[in-house]
Coordinates of C-alpha atoms in Angstrom, one line a residue:
Chain A
M1 CA 228.1 102.7 -57.8
E2 CA 225.0 103.9 -58.1
Q3 CA 223.1 104.4 -54.6
R4 CA 219.4 102.9 -54.6
V5 CA 217.1 105.8 -53.0
V6 CA 214.0 105.0 -50.3
V7 CA 211.7 107.3 -49.1
T8 CA 212.3 107.7 -45.1
G9 CA 209.8 110.8 -43.8
M10 CA 206.7 112.3 -45.5
G11 CA 205.2 115.5 -44.6
V12 CA 202.0 117.4 -45.9
I13 CA 200.2 120.5 -45.6
T14 CA 197.3 120.4 -47.6
S15 CA 193.5 121.4 -47.4
L16 CA 192.6 118.0 -46.2
G17 CA 194.8 117.8 -43.0
T18 CA 198.5 118.7 -42.0
D19 CA 199.2 115.6 -40.7
L20 CA 199.8 112.2 -42.7
D21 CA 197.0 110.2 -40.8
T22 CA 194.1 112.9 -40.9
F23 CA 195.5 113.7 -44.7
W24 CA 195.2 109.9 -45.8
N25 CA 192.3 109.2 -44.0
S26 CA 190.2 112.5 -45.9
L27 CA 191.6 111.1 -49.2
L28 CA 190.1 107.5 -48.5
A29 CA 186.7 108.9 -47.3
G30 CA 186.6 110.7 -50.7
K31 CA 186.4 114.1 -48.9
S32 CA 186.9 117.7 -50.7
G33 CA 189.2 120.3 -49.7
V34 CA 187.2 122.6 -51.9
S35 CA 185.3 125.4 -49.9
L36 CA 184.2 129.3 -50.7
I37 CA 187.1 131.2 -50.5
E38 CA 188.2 133.0 -47.4
A39 CA 191.4 134.8 -47.8
F40 CA 190.0 138.0 -49.8
D41 CA 186.8 139.1 -51.0
T42 CA 186.1 137.3 -54.2
T43 CA 182.9 139.5 -55.2
D44 CA 184.2 140.9 -58.6
Y45 CA 185.8 137.2 -59.0
P46 CA 184.5 134.5 -61.6
T47 CA 185.9 131.7 -59.5
K48 CA 184.9 131.9 -55.7
I49 CA 186.7 128.7 -54.4
A50 CA 189.8 127.1 -53.7
A51 CA 191.0 124.3 -51.7
E52 CA 192.7 126.5 -48.9
V53 CA 194.6 125.8 -45.9
K54 CA 192.6 127.4 -43.3
G55 CA 193.7 128.3 -39.8
F56 CA 197.3 127.8 -40.6
N57 CA 199.5 129.1 -38.0
P58 CA 203.4 128.3 -38.7
E59 CA 204.0 128.3 -34.5
E60 CA 202.0 125.2 -34.0
F61 CA 204.8 123.6 -36.3
G62 CA 207.5 124.6 -34.5
I63 CA 208.6 128.1 -36.8
D64 CA 209.6 131.0 -34.6
K65 CA 207.1 133.8 -34.4
K66 CA 209.9 136.4 -35.4
E67 CA 211.4 134.5 -38.7
S68 CA 207.6 133.3 -39.8
R69 CA 206.9 137.4 -40.5
K70 CA 209.9 137.1 -42.8
M71 CA 208.4 134.4 -44.8
D72 CA 205.6 134.1 -47.5
R73 CA 203.0 132.0 -46.4
F74 CA 204.6 129.1 -49.6
V75 CA 207.6 129.5 -47.3
Q76 CA 206.0 128.9 -44.0
F77 CA 204.6 126.1 -45.5
A78 CA 207.8 124.3 -46.9
L79 CA 209.1 124.3 -43.5
A80 CA 206.4 123.3 -41.9
A81 CA 206.1 120.1 -44.0
S82 CA 209.8 120.0 -44.1
L83 CA 209.7 119.9 -40.0
K84 CA 206.9 117.1 -39.8
A85 CA 208.9 115.3 -42.8
I86 CA 212.5 115.3 -40.8
D87 CA 210.6 114.3 -37.4
D88 CA 208.8 111.5 -39.4
S89 CA 212.0 110.4 -40.9
G90 CA 213.8 110.1 -37.4
L91 CA 216.7 111.9 -38.7
R92 CA 218.6 114.4 -36.5
I93 CA 220.6 116.7 -38.2
G94 CA 224.6 116.3 -37.1
E95 CA 223.9 113.6 -35.2
N96 CA 222.2 110.6 -36.9
V97 CA 223.6 112.1 -40.7
D98 CA 226.2 114.1 -41.5
S99 CA 225.3 117.7 -41.9
E100 CA 227.0 117.9 -45.5
R101 CA 225.3 115.1 -46.7
I102 CA 222.1 116.1 -46.2
G103 CA 220.7 118.6 -49.0
V104 CA 217.1 120.5 -49.8
S105 CA 215.0 121.1 -53.0
V106 CA 212.0 122.1 -52.0
G107 CA 210.5 124.4 -55.2
S108 CA 207.7 126.4 -56.0
G109 CA 205.9 127.0 -59.3
I110 CA 205.9 131.0 -58.6
G111 CA 207.1 131.6 -55.3
G112 CA 206.1 134.6 -53.1
L113 CA 203.2 135.9 -55.1
G114 CA 201.5 137.3 -51.8
T115 CA 204.3 139.2 -51.0
W116 CA 204.7 140.4 -54.2
E117 CA 200.9 141.6 -54.4
D118 CA 200.7 143.3 -50.8
Q119 CA 204.6 144.9 -51.4
H120 CA 203.3 146.2 -55.0
T121 CA 200.1 147.6 -53.4
I122 CA 202.4 149.6 -50.8
L123 CA 204.9 150.7 -53.8
M124 CA 201.7 152.0 -55.3
E125 CA 200.1 153.7 -52.5
K126 CA 203.1 155.1 -50.2
G127 CA 206.0 155.0 -52.7
P128 CA 209.5 153.7 -53.7
R129 CA 210.8 154.2 -49.6
R130 CA 207.9 152.3 -48.1
V131 CA 208.9 148.8 -49.9
S132 CA 210.1 146.4 -47.5
P133 CA 213.9 145.4 -47.3
F134 CA 212.7 142.1 -46.9
F135 CA 210.6 142.3 -50.2
I136 CA 212.9 140.3 -52.8
P137 CA 214.5 137.6 -50.0
M138 CA 210.8 136.9 -49.1
M139 CA 209.3 136.5 -52.7
I140 CA 212.3 134.4 -54.4
A141 CA 211.1 130.9 -55.3
N142 CA 214.1 129.3 -54.2
M143 CA 213.4 131.0 -50.4
A144 CA 212.0 127.5 -49.3
S145 CA 215.2 125.8 -49.6
G146 CA 216.9 128.1 -47.8
Q147 CA 214.8 129.0 -45.4
I148 CA 214.8 125.0 -44.8
S149 CA 218.5 124.5 -44.7
I150 CA 218.6 127.5 -42.3
A151 CA 216.5 126.6 -39.9
T152 CA 217.4 122.6 -39.6
G153 CA 221.4 123.2 -40.7
A154 CA 221.0 120.9 -43.6
K155 CA 224.6 122.0 -45.6
G156 CA 224.6 119.8 -48.3
P157 CA 222.9 120.4 -51.7
N158 CA 220.8 123.2 -52.0
T159 CA 218.5 124.1 -54.9
T160 CA 215.4 124.9 -56.4
A161 CA 213.3 123.3 -59.5
V162 CA 210.6 126.6 -60.9
T163 CA 208.6 124.2 -63.2
A164 CA 205.1 125.7 -62.7
C165 CA 202.9 122.7 -61.9
A166 CA 205.8 120.2 -62.3
T167 CA 207.8 121.7 -59.7
G168 CA 207.5 119.1 -56.8
T169 CA 208.2 116.3 -59.0
H170 CA 211.3 117.7 -61.0
S171 CA 212.2 118.4 -57.3
I172 CA 212.1 114.9 -56.4
G173 CA 213.4 113.1 -59.8
D174 CA 216.4 115.6 -59.2
S175 CA 217.2 114.7 -55.5
Y176 CA 216.9 111.1 -56.5
K177 CA 219.4 111.7 -59.0
M178 CA 221.7 113.6 -56.9
I179 CA 221.5 110.7 -54.0
Q180 CA 221.7 107.9 -56.9
R181 CA 225.1 109.5 -58.0
G182 CA 226.6 110.3 -54.4
D183 CA 225.9 114.2 -54.3
A184 CA 224.2 113.6 -50.7
D185 CA 222.9 110.7 -48.5
V186 CA 219.7 112.7 -47.7
M187 CA 217.6 114.6 -49.5
I188 CA 214.5 117.1 -48.3
C189 CA 212.4 117.7 -51.4
G190 CA 208.7 118.2 -52.6
G191 CA 207.1 121.6 -53.3
A192 CA 204.9 124.5 -52.0
E193 CA 202.3 127.1 -53.5
A194 CA 200.6 129.3 -51.8
T195 CA 198.8 131.4 -54.7
I196 CA 195.0 131.8 -53.6
R197 CA 195.3 135.5 -54.1
P198 CA 193.4 138.0 -55.9
I199 CA 196.5 138.5 -58.8
A200 CA 196.6 134.8 -59.3
M201 CA 193.1 134.0 -59.3
A202 CA 192.2 137.0 -61.4
G203 CA 194.8 135.4 -63.8
F204 CA 194.0 132.1 -64.0
S205 CA 190.4 132.7 -64.4
N206 CA 191.3 134.9 -67.5
M207 CA 192.7 132.0 -69.1
R208 CA 189.7 130.3 -68.7
A209 CA 191.6 127.6 -66.5
M210 CA 189.6 127.4 -63.5
S211 CA 186.3 126.0 -62.6
T212 CA 183.3 128.1 -61.9
R213 CA 181.2 125.7 -59.9
N214 CA 180.8 128.3 -56.7
E215 CA 177.6 127.0 -55.8
E216 CA 179.0 123.2 -55.5
P217 CA 182.3 123.7 -54.4
E218 CA 182.9 120.3 -52.9
K219 CA 182.2 119.0 -56.5
A220 CA 184.0 121.4 -58.7
S221 CA 187.5 119.5 -59.5
R222 CA 186.1 116.3 -61.2
P223 CA 189.3 115.3 -63.4
F224 CA 187.9 112.8 -66.2
D225 CA 184.0 113.5 -65.6
T226 CA 182.1 114.5 -68.6
D227 CA 181.4 118.0 -66.2
R228 CA 184.7 119.3 -65.7
D229 CA 185.2 122.8 -66.4
G230 CA 188.5 123.8 -65.3
F231 CA 191.0 123.2 -62.5
V232 CA 190.6 124.4 -58.2
M233 CA 193.4 126.2 -57.3
G234 CA 194.7 124.5 -54.0
E235 CA 197.6 125.6 -51.8
G236 CA 200.5 123.8 -49.2
S237 CA 203.1 121.8 -49.5
G238 CA 204.3 118.0 -49.9
V239 CA 207.8 117.1 -48.7
L240 CA 209.8 113.8 -49.1
I241 CA 212.8 112.6 -47.2
L242 CA 214.7 110.6 -49.6
E243 CA 217.7 108.8 -48.3
S244 CA 220.2 106.4 -50.0
L245 CA 219.3 103.0 -49.2
E246 CA 222.8 102.3 -47.2
H247 CA 222.2 105.1 -45.1
A248 CA 218.4 104.3 -44.3
L249 CA 219.4 100.7 -43.3
K250 CA 222.2 101.9 -41.3
R251 CA 220.4 103.5 -39.0
G252 CA 217.3 101.2 -39.4
A253 CA 214.7 103.6 -40.8
K254 CA 211.4 103.2 -41.8
I255 CA 211.1 102.9 -45.3
Y256 CA 207.9 104.0 -47.1
A257 CA 208.6 102.9 -50.9
E258 CA 212.0 103.2 -53.2
V259 CA 212.1 105.3 -56.1
I260 CA 213.4 103.5 -58.9
G261 CA 212.7 106.2 -62.1
Y262 CA 212.7 109.6 -63.1
G263 CA 211.8 110.6 -66.4
M264 CA 211.5 114.4 -68.3
S265 CA 210.8 116.1 -71.2
G266 CA 209.5 118.9 -73.1
D267 CA 206.8 119.4 -75.5
A268 CA 208.4 121.9 -77.5
H269 CA 204.5 123.3 -78.3
H270 CA 203.0 125.8 -76.7
M271 CA 203.1 128.2 -73.8
T272 CA 199.7 126.4 -71.9
E273 CA 198.4 123.8 -74.2
P274 CA 199.5 120.5 -73.4
D275 CA 201.2 118.1 -75.9
P276 CA 200.5 114.4 -75.4
D277 CA 203.4 113.2 -76.9
G278 CA 205.5 115.3 -74.4
A279 CA 204.0 113.3 -71.6
A280 CA 204.3 110.3 -72.8
R281 CA 207.8 110.7 -74.0
C282 CA 208.3 111.6 -70.5
M283 CA 206.4 108.3 -68.7
K284 CA 208.5 106.1 -71.4
R285 CA 211.7 108.0 -70.4
A286 CA 211.1 107.4 -66.8
I287 CA 210.1 103.3 -67.3
Q288 CA 213.4 103.3 -69.2
D289 CA 215.7 105.0 -65.8
A290 CA 213.7 102.3 -64.1
G291 CA 215.0 99.4 -66.0
I292 CA 211.6 98.0 -66.1
A293 CA 208.6 96.7 -68.7
P294 CA 205.9 99.1 -68.9
D295 CA 203.4 96.6 -68.0
A296 CA 205.0 96.6 -64.4
I297 CA 203.3 99.7 -63.8
E298 CA 200.1 99.1 -61.9
Y299 CA 198.7 102.4 -60.6
I300 CA 199.4 106.2 -61.9
N301 CA 198.6 108.9 -60.0
A302 CA 197.6 111.4 -62.5
H303 CA 198.5 114.7 -63.2
G304 CA 194.4 114.7 -63.8
T305 CA 193.8 118.6 -63.1
S306 CA 190.5 118.7 -63.8
T307 CA 190.5 120.9 -67.0
P308 CA 188.7 119.7 -70.3
V309 CA 191.6 119.8 -72.4
G310 CA 194.8 118.3 -70.2
D311 CA 193.1 115.4 -68.8
K312 CA 192.2 113.9 -72.4
S313 CA 195.8 114.6 -73.3
E314 CA 196.8 112.6 -70.5
T315 CA 194.8 109.9 -71.2
T316 CA 195.8 110.1 -74.4
A317 CA 199.3 109.9 -73.5
I318 CA 198.9 106.7 -71.1
K319 CA 197.4 104.9 -74.0
T320 CA 200.5 106.1 -76.1
T321 CA 202.9 104.6 -73.6
F322 CA 201.2 101.7 -72.4
G323 CA 199.0 100.2 -75.3
D324 CA 197.2 97.5 -74.3
H325 CA 198.3 98.0 -70.7
A326 CA 196.8 101.1 -70.4
Y327 CA 193.5 99.5 -69.5
K328 CA 194.5 97.2 -67.2
L329 CA 196.2 99.9 -64.8
A330 CA 194.4 102.0 -62.5
V331 CA 194.5 105.4 -62.7
S332 CA 193.3 108.3 -60.1
S333 CA 193.8 112.1 -60.0
T334 CA 193.7 113.1 -55.9
K335 CA 193.3 116.6 -57.1
S336 CA 189.6 115.7 -57.1
M337 CA 190.3 116.1 -53.3
T338 CA 192.8 118.4 -52.9
G339 CA 192.3 120.7 -55.5
H340 CA 195.5 121.7 -58.1
M341 CA 198.4 122.9 -55.3
L342 CA 200.5 123.7 -58.8
G343 CA 204.0 123.3 -57.6
A344 CA 203.2 121.9 -54.1
A345 CA 201.2 119.1 -56.6
G346 CA 204.0 117.0 -57.2
G347 CA 205.5 116.8 -53.9
V348 CA 202.0 116.0 -52.4
E349 CA 201.5 113.5 -54.9
A350 CA 204.3 111.6 -54.3
V351 CA 203.6 111.4 -50.6
I352 CA 200.0 109.8 -51.9
L353 CA 202.3 107.4 -54.1
G354 CA 204.5 106.4 -51.1
L355 CA 201.3 106.2 -49.0
S356 CA 199.3 103.8 -51.7
L357 CA 202.5 101.3 -52.2
K358 CA 203.0 100.8 -48.4
N359 CA 199.2 100.1 -47.8
G360 CA 198.3 98.6 -50.6
V361 CA 195.5 100.8 -50.9
L362 CA 194.4 103.2 -53.8
P363 CA 192.7 106.6 -53.6
P364 CA 189.5 107.3 -55.5
T365 CA 189.0 109.9 -58.4
I366 CA 185.9 111.9 -56.4
N367 CA 183.5 113.3 -58.6
L368 CA 183.4 111.1 -61.2
D369 CA 179.9 110.3 -62.2
N370 CA 179.6 110.8 -66.0
Q371 CA 182.8 109.5 -67.0
D372 CA 183.9 111.2 -70.4
P373 CA 183.9 108.9 -73.2
E374 CA 187.1 110.8 -74.6
C375 CA 188.8 109.6 -70.9
D376 CA 188.1 106.1 -70.9
L377 CA 190.6 104.3 -68.7
D378 CA 190.0 103.1 -65.1
Y379 CA 190.2 105.9 -63.2
V380 CA 189.2 104.3 -59.7
P381 CA 186.0 106.3 -59.2
N382 CA 184.4 107.7 -56.2
V383 CA 185.9 104.8 -53.8
P384 CA 189.0 103.7 -52.8
R385 CA 190.3 100.4 -53.8
K386 CA 192.6 97.6 -52.2
A387 CA 195.1 96.4 -54.2
D388 CA 198.5 95.3 -53.5
I389 CA 200.7 97.3 -55.9
S390 CA 204.3 96.8 -56.4
V391 CA 205.0 99.7 -58.9
A392 CA 203.2 103.1 -59.3
L393 CA 204.0 106.6 -61.3
S394 CA 203.1 109.7 -60.3
N395 CA 202.8 112.3 -63.6
S396 CA 203.1 116.1 -63.5
F397 CA 203.1 118.6 -66.0
G398 CA 203.5 122.7 -66.2
F399 CA 202.9 125.6 -68.2
G400 CA 205.6 125.7 -70.7
G401 CA 205.5 122.1 -71.6
H402 CA 207.6 120.8 -68.6
N403 CA 207.2 117.2 -67.8
A404 CA 208.5 115.2 -65.0
T405 CA 207.5 111.8 -64.1
I406 CA 208.5 109.3 -61.1
I407 CA 208.1 105.8 -60.5
M408 CA 208.4 104.0 -56.8
R409 CA 208.0 100.9 -56.0
K410 CA 207.0 98.9 -52.9
Y411 CA 209.9 98.4 -50.6
G412 CA 210.8 94.7 -50.9
A413 CA 208.9 93.8 -53.4
Chain B
M1 CA 210.3 161.8 -23.1
S2 CA 208.3 158.9 -21.9
D3 CA 206.1 158.8 -24.8
V4 CA 208.6 158.7 -27.6
Y5 CA 210.4 155.9 -25.6
D6 CA 207.3 154.0 -25.3
R7 CA 206.1 154.0 -28.5
V8 CA 209.9 153.3 -29.9
K9 CA 210.0 150.4 -27.6
R10 CA 206.2 149.3 -28.6
I11 CA 207.3 148.8 -32.5
V12 CA 211.1 146.8 -31.6
V13 CA 209.0 144.8 -29.5
E14 CA 206.8 144.1 -32.0
R15 CA 209.5 143.7 -35.0
L16 CA 212.2 142.0 -33.8
G17 CA 210.0 139.7 -31.3
V18 CA 211.8 140.7 -28.2
E19 CA 210.8 141.0 -24.5
E20 CA 209.8 144.7 -23.0
A21 CA 212.3 144.2 -20.5
E22 CA 214.9 143.7 -22.8
V23 CA 214.1 147.3 -24.8
T24 CA 216.5 149.5 -22.6
S25 CA 217.7 152.8 -23.5
E26 CA 221.5 151.4 -23.7
A27 CA 220.1 148.1 -25.8
N28 CA 222.0 148.1 -29.3
F29 CA 219.6 146.9 -32.1
K30 CA 222.1 144.6 -33.5
D31 CA 224.1 143.0 -31.2
D32 CA 221.3 143.4 -27.8
L33 CA 218.4 142.8 -30.1
G34 CA 219.3 140.3 -32.7
A35 CA 218.3 142.5 -35.7
D36 CA 220.1 142.4 -39.0
S37 CA 220.7 144.8 -41.5
L38 CA 217.3 144.2 -42.6
D39 CA 215.8 144.5 -39.8
V40 CA 217.2 147.9 -39.1
V41 CA 215.8 148.9 -42.5
E42 CA 212.9 148.0 -41.7
L43 CA 212.7 149.6 -38.3
V44 CA 213.6 152.8 -39.4
M45 CA 210.7 153.0 -41.7
E46 CA 208.3 152.3 -39.4
L47 CA 209.7 154.9 -36.7
E48 CA 209.6 157.3 -40.0
D49 CA 206.1 156.2 -40.2
E50 CA 205.1 156.3 -36.7
F51 CA 206.9 160.1 -36.1
D52 CA 205.8 161.5 -39.1
L53 CA 209.8 162.2 -40.2
E54 CA 212.2 161.3 -42.3
I55 CA 215.9 159.7 -41.4
S56 CA 218.2 159.9 -43.7
D57 CA 220.6 157.0 -44.5
E58 CA 223.3 158.8 -43.5
D59 CA 221.6 159.1 -40.3
A60 CA 220.3 155.8 -39.6
E61 CA 223.5 154.2 -40.2
K62 CA 224.6 156.4 -36.6
I63 CA 222.0 155.1 -34.9
T64 CA 223.1 151.9 -33.2
T65 CA 220.9 152.2 -29.7
V66 CA 217.5 152.5 -28.2
G67 CA 218.4 155.5 -26.7
E68 CA 220.0 157.0 -30.0
V69 CA 216.9 156.3 -31.4
V70 CA 214.7 158.1 -28.9
N71 CA 217.3 161.1 -28.8
Y72 CA 217.3 161.5 -32.9
I73 CA 213.2 161.8 -32.6
Q74 CA 212.9 164.1 -29.5
S75 CA 215.3 166.4 -31.6
H76 CA 214.0 166.0 -34.9
A77 CA 209.8 165.7 -34.8

């Protein structure tokens, strides 16, 4: 028998807050987390802005100082968000959940880039004998899932998706399927990223993918607006606790929402350029998996990165998928506020989806001053909207043409 | 003597996150100070930098306590 799967805990580390209340209130206030980069000197860089998690101290989240020194920043984010999510869920591993029945899938689009950069500098300056023995284990993208299991004692399935900006959504969708088919009762899942580093900023800049609106950081991420000029890099982590409904009910857990559908597709088109057909097939597959009619979808948390091509392509994909209903449903891009957290984006946006369903409020797309005529849907411009929605969808698309969509339903609806 | 010991102690405290009082001459890196094999490699690297000497892999494998490190440095530096 297929298990139903619900969300029973959530945790975020973002530029807009490191607890759910602060984060949610910032989104409803239409606050931007983007500001001038403090992590390094940006003098020679065309883009000088990002959505940084400022003043992050892993110890404040219960991570041992000695251990955190051996973790890349993305792993610190992932573990901090996971500990918060577990706490939120009321789970005590080994007590009210069998440690062998709780697994982990917290991915990263890139992995320990900061560690790479630091150690490569040491290699160039001091030679091979000085490269840290911790370089490899700190840098590999699967180490978030590894460290989370080590810190929490979760001994169930342990894996990692690495699908660029679709990572978080793939991690959650894959985890949903694992619980549905009985591989685990609970999964700690989502994404983490920490790439506000010189090498990444240079690389993305040279792709002409990032906004250079340095003089107005908080207005730089403006999905679906005529004047958008690229994405704004964010960092952090978003983690969900997914649990079989049966397990959640047995322990009287609080339930945010039910996960009811997961879709995946590949563009088979281009390394970085999206193909709207791939995104449309992904959404259709998720709707089919959920066993609902397309017009049941009332809200879409868009991938919406604020790149000229991407936002148009996603709009086209939504119209292809939903036909006339595309104009009736609400779409918003919360990346207008959080920046684009790459592999963490799907995790954070799944948290937003859960909170939107539970609270009956849709977060806005901020900085939508002059809507692009080619992006002609209802993007919940600038102010949040009360809407007692029942079913909502979240999209994530990654370089390589990896597409992932999850669908959630209000619990009990 | 005390100078080398103090400098070793400072590095061990910082790298292994232990209390100063634990870093006795007899303290075993793995058994008493909680170091794993990677910690020991990193520690050796730092000692090489601090004392400007090279500790061969064979020698490093034989060193198991704080006192042995101090002796090694004193006879090689």
